[in-house]
Coordinates of C-alpha atoms in Angstrom, one line a residue:
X1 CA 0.0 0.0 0.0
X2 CA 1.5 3.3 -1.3
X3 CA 0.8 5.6 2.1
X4 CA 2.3 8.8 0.5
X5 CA 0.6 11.7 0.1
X6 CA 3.0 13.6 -2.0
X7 CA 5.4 10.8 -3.7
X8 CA 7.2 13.5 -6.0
X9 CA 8.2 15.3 -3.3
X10 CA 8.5 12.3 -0.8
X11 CA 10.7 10.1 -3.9
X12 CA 12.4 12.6 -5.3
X13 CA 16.3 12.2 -5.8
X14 CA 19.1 13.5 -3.6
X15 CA 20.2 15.4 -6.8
X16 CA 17.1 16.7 -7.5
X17 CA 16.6 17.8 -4.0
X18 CA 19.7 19.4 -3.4
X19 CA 18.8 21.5 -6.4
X20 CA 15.7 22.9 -5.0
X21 CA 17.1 23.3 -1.7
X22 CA 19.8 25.7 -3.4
X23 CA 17.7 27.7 -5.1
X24 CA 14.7 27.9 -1.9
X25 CA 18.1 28.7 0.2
X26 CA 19.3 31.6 -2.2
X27 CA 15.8 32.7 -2.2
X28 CA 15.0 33.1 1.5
X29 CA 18.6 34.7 2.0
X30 CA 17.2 37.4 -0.4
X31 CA 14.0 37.9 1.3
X32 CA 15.6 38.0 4.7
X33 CA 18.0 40.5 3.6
X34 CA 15.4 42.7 2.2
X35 CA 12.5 42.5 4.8
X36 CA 14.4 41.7 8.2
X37 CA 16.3 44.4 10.0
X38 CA 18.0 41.5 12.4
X39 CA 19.0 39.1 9.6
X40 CA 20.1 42.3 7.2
X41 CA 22.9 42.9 9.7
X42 CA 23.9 39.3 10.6
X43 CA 23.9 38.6 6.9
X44 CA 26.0 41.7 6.3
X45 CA 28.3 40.9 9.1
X46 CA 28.6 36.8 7.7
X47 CA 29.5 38.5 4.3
X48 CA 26.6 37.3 2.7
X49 CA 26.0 39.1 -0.6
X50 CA 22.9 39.2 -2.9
X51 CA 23.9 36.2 -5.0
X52 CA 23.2 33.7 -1.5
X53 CA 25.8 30.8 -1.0
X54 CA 24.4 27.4 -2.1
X55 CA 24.3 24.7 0.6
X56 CA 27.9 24.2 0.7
X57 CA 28.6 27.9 2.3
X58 CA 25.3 26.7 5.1
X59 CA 27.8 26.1 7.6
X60 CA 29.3 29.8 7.4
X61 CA 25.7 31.5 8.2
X62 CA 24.4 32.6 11.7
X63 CA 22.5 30.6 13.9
X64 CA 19.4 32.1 15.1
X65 CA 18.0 30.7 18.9
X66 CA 14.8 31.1 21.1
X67 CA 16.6 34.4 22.7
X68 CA 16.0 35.9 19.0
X69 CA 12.4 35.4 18.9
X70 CA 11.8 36.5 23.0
X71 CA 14.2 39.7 22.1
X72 CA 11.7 40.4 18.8
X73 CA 8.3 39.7 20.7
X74 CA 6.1 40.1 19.2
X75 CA 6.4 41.1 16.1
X76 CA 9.9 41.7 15.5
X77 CA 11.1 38.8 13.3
X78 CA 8.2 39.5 10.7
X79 CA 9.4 39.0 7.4
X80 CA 6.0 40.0 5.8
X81 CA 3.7 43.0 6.4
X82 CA 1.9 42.8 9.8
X83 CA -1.7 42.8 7.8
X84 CA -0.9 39.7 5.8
X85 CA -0.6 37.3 9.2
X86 CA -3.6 35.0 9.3
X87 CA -3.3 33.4 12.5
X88 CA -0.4 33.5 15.7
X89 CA 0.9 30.4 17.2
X90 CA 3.3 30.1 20.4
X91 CA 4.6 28.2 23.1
X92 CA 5.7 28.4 26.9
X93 CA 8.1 31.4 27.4
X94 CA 9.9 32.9 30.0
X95 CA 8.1 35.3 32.4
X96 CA 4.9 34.4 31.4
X97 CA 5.5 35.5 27.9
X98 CA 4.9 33.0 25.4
X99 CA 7.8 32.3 22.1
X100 CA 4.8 34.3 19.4
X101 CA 4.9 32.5 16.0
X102 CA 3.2 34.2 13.0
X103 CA 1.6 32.5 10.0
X104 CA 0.5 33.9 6.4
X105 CA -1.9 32.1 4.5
X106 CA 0.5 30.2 2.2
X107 CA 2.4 29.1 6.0
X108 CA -1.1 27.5 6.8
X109 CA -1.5 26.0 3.9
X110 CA 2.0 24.5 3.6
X111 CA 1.5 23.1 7.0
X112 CA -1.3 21.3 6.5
X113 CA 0.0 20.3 3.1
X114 CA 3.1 18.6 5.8
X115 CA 0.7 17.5 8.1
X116 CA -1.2 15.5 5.7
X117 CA 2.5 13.8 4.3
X118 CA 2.3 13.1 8.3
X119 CA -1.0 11.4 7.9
X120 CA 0.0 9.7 5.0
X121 CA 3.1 7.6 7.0
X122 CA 0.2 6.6 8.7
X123 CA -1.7 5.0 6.2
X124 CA -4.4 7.8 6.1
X125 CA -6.9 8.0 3.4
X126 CA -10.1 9.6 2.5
X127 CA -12.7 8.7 4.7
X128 CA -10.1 7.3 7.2
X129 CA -11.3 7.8 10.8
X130 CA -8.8 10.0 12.5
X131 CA -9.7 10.6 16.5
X132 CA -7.6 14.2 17.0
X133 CA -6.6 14.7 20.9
X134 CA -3.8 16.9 20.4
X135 CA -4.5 20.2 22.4
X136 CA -6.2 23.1 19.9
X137 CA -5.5 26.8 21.1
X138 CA -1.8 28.1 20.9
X139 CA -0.3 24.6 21.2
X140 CA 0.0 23.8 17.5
X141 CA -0.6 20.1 17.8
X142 CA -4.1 20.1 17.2
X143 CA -4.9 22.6 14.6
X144 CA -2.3 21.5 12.5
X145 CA -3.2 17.5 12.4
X146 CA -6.8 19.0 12.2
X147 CA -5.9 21.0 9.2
X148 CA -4.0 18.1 7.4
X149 CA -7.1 15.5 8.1
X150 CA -9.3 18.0 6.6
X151 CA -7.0 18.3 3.5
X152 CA -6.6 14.2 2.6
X153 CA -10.5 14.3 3.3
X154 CA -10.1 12.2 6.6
X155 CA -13.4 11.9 9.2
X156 CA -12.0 13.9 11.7
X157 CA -13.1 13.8 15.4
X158 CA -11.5 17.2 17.1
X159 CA -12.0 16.0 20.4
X160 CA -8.8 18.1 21.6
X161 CA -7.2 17.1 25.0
X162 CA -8.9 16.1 28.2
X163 CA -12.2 14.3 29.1
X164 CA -10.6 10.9 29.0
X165 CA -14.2 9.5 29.6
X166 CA -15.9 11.4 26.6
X167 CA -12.6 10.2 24.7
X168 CA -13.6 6.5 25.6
X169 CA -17.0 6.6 24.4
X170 CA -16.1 8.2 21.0
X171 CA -13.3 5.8 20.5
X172 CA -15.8 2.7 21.2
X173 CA -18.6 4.4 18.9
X174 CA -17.1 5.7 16.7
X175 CA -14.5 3.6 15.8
X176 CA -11.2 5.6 14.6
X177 CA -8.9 4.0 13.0
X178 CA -6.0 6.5 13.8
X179 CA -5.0 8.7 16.7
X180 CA -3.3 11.6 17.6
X181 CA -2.2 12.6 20.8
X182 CA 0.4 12.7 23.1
X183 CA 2.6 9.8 23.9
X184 CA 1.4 9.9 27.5
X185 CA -1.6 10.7 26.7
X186 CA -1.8 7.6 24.5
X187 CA -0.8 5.7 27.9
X188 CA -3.4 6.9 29.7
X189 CA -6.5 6.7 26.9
X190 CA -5.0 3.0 26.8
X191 CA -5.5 2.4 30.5
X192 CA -8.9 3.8 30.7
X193 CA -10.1 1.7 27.7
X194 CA -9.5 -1.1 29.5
X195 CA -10.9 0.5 32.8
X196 CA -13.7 0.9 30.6
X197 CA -13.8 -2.9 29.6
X198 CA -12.7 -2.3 26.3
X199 CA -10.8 -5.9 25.4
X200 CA -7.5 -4.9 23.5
X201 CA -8.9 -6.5 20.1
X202 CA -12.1 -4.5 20.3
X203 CA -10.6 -1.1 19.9
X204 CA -10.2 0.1 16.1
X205 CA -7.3 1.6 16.5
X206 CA -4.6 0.6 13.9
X207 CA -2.0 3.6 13.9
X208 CA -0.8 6.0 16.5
X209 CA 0.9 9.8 15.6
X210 CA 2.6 10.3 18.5
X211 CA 4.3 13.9 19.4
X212 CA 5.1 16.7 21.2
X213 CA 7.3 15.3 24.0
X214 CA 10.1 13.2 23.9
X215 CA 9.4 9.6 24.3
X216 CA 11.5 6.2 23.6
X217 CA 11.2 2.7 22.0
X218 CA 10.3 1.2 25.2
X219 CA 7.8 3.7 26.0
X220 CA 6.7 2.8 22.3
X221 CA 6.2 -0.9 23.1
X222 CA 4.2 0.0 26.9
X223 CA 1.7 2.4 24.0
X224 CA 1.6 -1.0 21.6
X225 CA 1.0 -3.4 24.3
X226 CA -2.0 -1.3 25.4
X227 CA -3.5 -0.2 22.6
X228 CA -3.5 -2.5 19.2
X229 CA -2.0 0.2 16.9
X230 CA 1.5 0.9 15.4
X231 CA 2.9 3.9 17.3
X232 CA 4.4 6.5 15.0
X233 CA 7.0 9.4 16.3
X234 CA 5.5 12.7 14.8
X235 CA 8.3 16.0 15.1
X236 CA 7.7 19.6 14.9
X237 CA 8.0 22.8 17.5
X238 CA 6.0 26.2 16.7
X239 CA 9.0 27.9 16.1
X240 CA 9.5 26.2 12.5
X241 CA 6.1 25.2 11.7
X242 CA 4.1 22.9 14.4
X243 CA 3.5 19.2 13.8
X244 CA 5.0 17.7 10.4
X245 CA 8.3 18.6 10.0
X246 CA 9.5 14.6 10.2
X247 CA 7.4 11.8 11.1
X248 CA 7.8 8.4 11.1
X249 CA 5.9 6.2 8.5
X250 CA 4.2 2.3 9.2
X251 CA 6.5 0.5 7.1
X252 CA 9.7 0.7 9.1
X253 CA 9.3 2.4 12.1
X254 CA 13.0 3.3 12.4
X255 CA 13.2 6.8 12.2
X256 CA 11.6 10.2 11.2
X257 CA 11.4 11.3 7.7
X258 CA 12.2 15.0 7.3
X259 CA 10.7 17.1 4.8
X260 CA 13.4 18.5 3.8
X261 CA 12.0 20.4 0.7
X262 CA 10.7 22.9 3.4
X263 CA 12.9 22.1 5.8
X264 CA 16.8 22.1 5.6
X265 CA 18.2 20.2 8.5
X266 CA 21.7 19.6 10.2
X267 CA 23.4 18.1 13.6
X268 CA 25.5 20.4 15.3
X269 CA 27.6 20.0 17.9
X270 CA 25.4 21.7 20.9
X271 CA 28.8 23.0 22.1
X272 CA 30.7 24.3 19.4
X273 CA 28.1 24.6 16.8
X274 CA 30.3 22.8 14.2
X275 CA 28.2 20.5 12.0
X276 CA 28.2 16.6 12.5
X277 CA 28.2 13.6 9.8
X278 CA 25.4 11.9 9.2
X279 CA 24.9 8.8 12.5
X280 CA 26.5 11.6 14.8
X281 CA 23.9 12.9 17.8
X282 CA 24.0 16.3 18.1
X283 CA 21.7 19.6 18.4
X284 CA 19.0 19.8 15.2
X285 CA 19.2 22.8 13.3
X286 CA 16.5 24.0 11.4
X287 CA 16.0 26.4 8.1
X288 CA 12.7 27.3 6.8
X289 CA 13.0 27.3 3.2
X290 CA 9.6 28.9 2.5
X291 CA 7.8 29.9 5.1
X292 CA 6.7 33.2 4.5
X293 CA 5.7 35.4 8.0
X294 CA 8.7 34.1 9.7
X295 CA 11.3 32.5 8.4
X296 CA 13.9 31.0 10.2
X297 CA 17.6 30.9 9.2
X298 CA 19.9 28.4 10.8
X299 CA 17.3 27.8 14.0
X300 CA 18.9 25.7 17.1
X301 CA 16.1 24.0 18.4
X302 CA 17.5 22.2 21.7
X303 CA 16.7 19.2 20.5
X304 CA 19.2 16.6 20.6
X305 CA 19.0 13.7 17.6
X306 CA 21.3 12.0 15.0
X307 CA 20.4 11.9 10.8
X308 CA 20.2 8.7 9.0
X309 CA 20.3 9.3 5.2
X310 CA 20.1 5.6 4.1
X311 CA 17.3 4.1 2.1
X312 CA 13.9 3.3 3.8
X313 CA 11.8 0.4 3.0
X314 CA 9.0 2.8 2.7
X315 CA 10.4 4.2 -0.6
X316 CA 10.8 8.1 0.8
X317 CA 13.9 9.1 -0.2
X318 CA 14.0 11.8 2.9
X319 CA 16.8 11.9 5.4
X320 CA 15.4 9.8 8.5
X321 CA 15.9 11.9 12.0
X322 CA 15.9 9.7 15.3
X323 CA 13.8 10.3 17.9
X324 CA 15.1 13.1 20.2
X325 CA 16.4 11.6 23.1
X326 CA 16.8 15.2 25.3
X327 CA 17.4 18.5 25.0
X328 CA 19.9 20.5 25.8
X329 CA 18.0 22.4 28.5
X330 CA 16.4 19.4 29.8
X331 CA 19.7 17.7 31.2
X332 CA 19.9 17.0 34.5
X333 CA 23.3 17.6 36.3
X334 CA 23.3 15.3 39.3
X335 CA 26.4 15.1 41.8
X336 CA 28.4 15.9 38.5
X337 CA 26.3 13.0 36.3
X338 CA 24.5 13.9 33.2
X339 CA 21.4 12.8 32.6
X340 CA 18.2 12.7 30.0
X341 CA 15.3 12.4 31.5
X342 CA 14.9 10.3 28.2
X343 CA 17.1 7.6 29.6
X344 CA 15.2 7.5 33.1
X345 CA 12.1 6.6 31.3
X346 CA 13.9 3.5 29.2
X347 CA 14.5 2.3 32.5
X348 CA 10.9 2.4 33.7
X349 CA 9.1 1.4 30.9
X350 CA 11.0 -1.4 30.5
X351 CA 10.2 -3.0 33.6
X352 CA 6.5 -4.8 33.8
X353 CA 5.8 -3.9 37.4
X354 CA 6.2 -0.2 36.7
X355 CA 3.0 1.9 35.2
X356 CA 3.6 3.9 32.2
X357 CA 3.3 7.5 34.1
X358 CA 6.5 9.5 36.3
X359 CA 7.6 12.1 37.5
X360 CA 11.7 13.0 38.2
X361 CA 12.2 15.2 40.9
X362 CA 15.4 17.3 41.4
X363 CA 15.4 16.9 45.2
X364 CA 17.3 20.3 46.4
X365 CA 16.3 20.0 50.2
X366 CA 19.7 18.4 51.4
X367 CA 23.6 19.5 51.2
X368 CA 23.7 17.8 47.6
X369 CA 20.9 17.3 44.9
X370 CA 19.9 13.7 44.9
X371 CA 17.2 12.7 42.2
X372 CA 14.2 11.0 43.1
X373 CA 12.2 8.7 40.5
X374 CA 8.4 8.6 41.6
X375 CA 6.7 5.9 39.6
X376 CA 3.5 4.0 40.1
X377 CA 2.9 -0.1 40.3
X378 CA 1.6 -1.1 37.2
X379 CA -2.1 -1.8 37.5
X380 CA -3.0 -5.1 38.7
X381 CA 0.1 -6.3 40.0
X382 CA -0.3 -6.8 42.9
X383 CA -4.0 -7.8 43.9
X384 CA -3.5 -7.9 47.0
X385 CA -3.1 -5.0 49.6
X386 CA -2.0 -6.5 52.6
X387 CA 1.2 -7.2 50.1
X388 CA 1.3 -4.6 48.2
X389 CA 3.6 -1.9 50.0
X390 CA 6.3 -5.0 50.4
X391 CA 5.9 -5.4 46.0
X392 CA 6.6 -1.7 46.0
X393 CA 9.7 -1.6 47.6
X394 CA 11.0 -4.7 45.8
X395 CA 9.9 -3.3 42.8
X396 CA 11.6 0.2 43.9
X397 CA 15.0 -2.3 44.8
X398 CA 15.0 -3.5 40.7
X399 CA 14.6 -0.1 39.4
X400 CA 16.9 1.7 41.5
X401 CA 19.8 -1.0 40.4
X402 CA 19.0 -0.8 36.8
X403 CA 19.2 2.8 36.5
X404 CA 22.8 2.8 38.9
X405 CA 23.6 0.3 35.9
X406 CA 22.2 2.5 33.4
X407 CA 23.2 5.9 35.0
X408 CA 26.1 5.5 36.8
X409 CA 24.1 7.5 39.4
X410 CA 21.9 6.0 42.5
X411 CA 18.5 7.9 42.6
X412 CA 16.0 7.0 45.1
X413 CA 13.3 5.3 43.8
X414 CA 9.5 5.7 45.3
X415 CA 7.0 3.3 43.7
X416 CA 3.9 4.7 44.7
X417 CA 0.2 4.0 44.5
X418 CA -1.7 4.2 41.4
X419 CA -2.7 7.3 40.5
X420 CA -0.4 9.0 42.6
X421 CA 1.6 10.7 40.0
X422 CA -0.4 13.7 37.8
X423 CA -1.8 12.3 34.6
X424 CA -1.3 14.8 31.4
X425 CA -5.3 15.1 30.2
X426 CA -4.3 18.3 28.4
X427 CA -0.9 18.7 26.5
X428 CA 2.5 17.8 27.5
X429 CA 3.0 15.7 30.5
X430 CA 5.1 17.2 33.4
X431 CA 8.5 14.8 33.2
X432 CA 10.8 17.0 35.5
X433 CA 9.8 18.8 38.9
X434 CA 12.5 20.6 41.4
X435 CA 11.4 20.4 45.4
X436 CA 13.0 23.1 47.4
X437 CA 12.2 23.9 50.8
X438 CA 9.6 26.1 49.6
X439 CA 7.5 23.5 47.5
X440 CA 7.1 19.9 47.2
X441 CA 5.6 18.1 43.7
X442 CA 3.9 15.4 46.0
X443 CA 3.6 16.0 48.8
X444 CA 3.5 13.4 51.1
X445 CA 5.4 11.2 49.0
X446 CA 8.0 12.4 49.4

C-alpha cells in the first residue's frame, strides 16, 4: 500500500533535491535581507551578498536561537507586512511570555499540506477515521493534524485534549482507526479503555501519531501493548512550523522522515556549533525554506537527535531523524552526572511492574541534589493489599539497580500507589519537577 501523500516530493532524488534546496536557500537569504532588520545585519556581518551561497557555504551563516524570537516579541522577526498574518501560534516562554509565532496564508496552507504527508506515514486515506486529541489553542498540535485531516478528506473527530471519559466513548462508537495525541496521553487513553472494559482486540485503532514530547522505544512498546495500533513518532515545534516537520511512517518504524523540501536540517555539535556527519547525535538545526511570515535561518532547536540518510523500505527518499532523546536544556546535572530524563524513562518502561506514568524530581532540600524517580505499580500487579507496600519496595530495589547500571548514578526510587503521580489530560506531560524547601511536587510522597 503506497501511504504517501506527496510521492514526488516524498521520492524525489538526492540530486534533485539538493537543487531545489539551493535555489529555496538563495531565495530566502534574499528575502531576509530585504525585509528583516535583524538578519540584514547578521547577513551583512557573515559576508553574505545578494547572489546567496548554495548549501555548501550553510555552515558559514548565523544561527538564530529562542533568545531571538523572545528579544523580537512580538512582532519583530516578521518577514511579511503585519496585515498579511492569518493566524499567531506560540509556546511556553519565559516570564509568562509566550515564544509568538506568525503565519501567512501560504504558511497555513504549507502546514497542512506537511501535516497531511504526516497522515499519510500513517496509512491515512479519504474517509479514514482519525480521533484528533492533540491540544487546539496556541499549542499547534491540534490545529495543524486537524488541518491536514481536513485536506486528505479524513473523518475527523477534534476531540482536543482532556475528558478521557468522553474520549472512551467516541473511541468505542465511533470507531477511529488513527489517533493523535500525546505519547502519555496515549498511555493513559489506553488504561482507561480497558478500565472501561474495552478488550485490546475490540478497539479500532490501527496507527498512532505520536508527538510533542520526547518519548523512547520502550515507551513505544508500553503504547503497543496497550493499545492494538502501530505507534508512529511525529516532530515539529511552533517555532518552524508545528507538527510535520519529520514523522515516522508504518512500514519501518526506524526513524523520522524530514521534509526537507521545506525544511533544511543539520546536527550540530550543541557545544561548538560545528556541523556533525550523518549517524552523529547532536543539536537539530533548522532552516525554513519557504515559510513566509517568519522564516527561520539556521534555527537551534534544543533538541538533541542524530540523521540517518540511508534508504527506507518505505520508498521516501528523505533523510530519516531519530527520535530526540533530550534537549539540551532538559539535562539533568546530578552530583556531577549527566542525565536525560529520556534515559530514566527506558529504564521504567522497560520494567512490567512499573505503570507507564513519572515524574523525576530534582530533590534540592539536602547538602547535595539527589534525584528522586516517583513511579506507580503497574495496574494489577499486585491484587493484594496486605502485600502490596512489600511489592513496591521490591519493585523500587529492581529499578533503583537498573538505572545505577544504566546511569552510573543511585536515585531514590519511590514506587507509589496508582494514581499518585499527575496524569497529562491536556498537553504535554510534566516529566521533570525541582522540590526546594519552599515546595514539594507530591507532597507526602515524598
Amino acid at each position: 500500500m503506497d501511504t504517501m501523500w506527496d510521492p514526488k516530493a516524498e521520492r524525489m532524488s538526492a540530486d534533485e533535491r539538493a537543487g531545489l534546496q539551493a535555489r529555496r536557500l538563495d531565495d530566502l537569504l534574499g528575502r531576509l535581507a530585504e525585509r528583516s532588520p535583524l538578519y540584514r545585519e547578521r547577513l551583512a556581518g557573515a559576508g553574505v551578498g545578494p547572489g546567496g551561497v548554495g548549501l555548501e557555504g550553510l555552515a558559514g551563516l548565523p544561527f538564530t536561537t529562542k533568545q531571538d524570537l523572545w528579544d523580537g516579541y512580538p512582532w519583530g522577526l516578521l518577514a511579511v507586512p503585519r496585515e498579511q498574518v492569518l493566524r499567531v501560534h506560540g509556546s511556553s516562554g519565559t516570564g509568562g511570555r509566550p515564544t509568538l509565532v506568525a503565519y501567512s496564508r501560504a504558511d497555513l496552507e504549507l502546514w497542512a499540506q506537511v501535516c497531511a504527508r504526516a497522515l499519510g506515514c500513517a496509512g491515512a486515506r479519504p474517509g479514514t477515521v482519525v480521533h484528533n486529541a492533540y491540544g487546539y489553542g496556541l499549542f499547534t498540535g491540534g490545529l495543524g493534524m486537524h488541518a491536514g485531516a481536513e485536506l486528505i478528506g479524513c473523518t475527523l473527530v477534534p476531540v482536543s485534549g482532556g475528558q478521557t471519559q468522553r474520549q472512551v466513548t467516541l473511541v468505542r462508537d465511533l470507531r477511529p482507526e488513527v489517533l493523535c495525541c500525546t505519547p502519555s496521553y496515549a498511555a493513559r487513553l489506553g488504561e482507561a479503555l480497558g478500565e472501561a472494559g474495552l478488550a485490546r482486540d475490540e478497539v479500532s485503532l490501527r496507527v498512532g501519531i505520536f508527538g510533542a514530547e520526547p518519548w523512547s522505544e520502550a515507551m513505544r512498546a508500553q503504547i503497543e501493548a496497550l493499545l492494538p495500533l502501530k505507534a508512529l513518532d511525529i516532530y515539529g515545534l511552533s517555532e518552524v512550523i508545528g507538527p510535520g516537520v519529520a514523522c515516522e511512517c508504518v512500514e519501518a518504524q526506524a526513524g523520522l522522515h524530514v521534509n526537507e523540501d521545506h525544511f533544511l536540517v543539520e546536527v550540530v555539535d550543541p557545544d561548538s556549533g560545528r556541523p556533525l556527519q550523518p549517524g552523529e547525535r547532536g543539536e537539530l538545526v533548522f532552516t525554513t525554506l519557504t515559510k513566509e511570515a517568519m522564516p527561520l535561518l539556521r534555527y537551534r532547536t534544543g533538541d538533541i537527535a542524530a540523521l540517518d540518510r540511508s534508504a527506507c523500505a518505505c520508498g521516501r527518499t528523505l533523510a530519516r531523524m531519530s527520535k530526540v532523546t533530550g534537549r539540551r536544556d532538559d539535562m539533568l546535572v546530578i552530583r556531577g552526572v549527566n542525565v536525560y530524563p529520556s534515559e530514566v524513562e527506558a529504564v521504567l518502561v522497560a520494567e512490567r511492574a512499573v505503570a507507564p506514568h513519572y515524574l523525576l524530581v530534582v530533590d534540592r532540600t539536602g547538602t547535595m541534589p539527589k534525584l528522586v524517580v516517583a513511579c506507580e505499580l503497574a495496574a494489577g500487579w499486585s491484587i493484594c493489599a496486605e502485600t502490596e507496600e512489600a511489592e513496591r519496595a521490591r519493585v523500587a530495589d529492581e529499578v533503583g539497580a537498573a538505572l545505577l547500571e544504566r546511569l552510573g548514578l543511585t536515585c531514590e526510587v519511590r514506587v507509589l500507589p496508582g494514581g499518585t503521580v499527575p496524569r497529562a489530560e491536556l498537553g504535554k506531560a510534566v516529566r521533570v519537577a525541582r522540590r526546594t524547601p519552599d515546595h514539594d511536587p507530591l507532597p507526602g510522597w515524598l
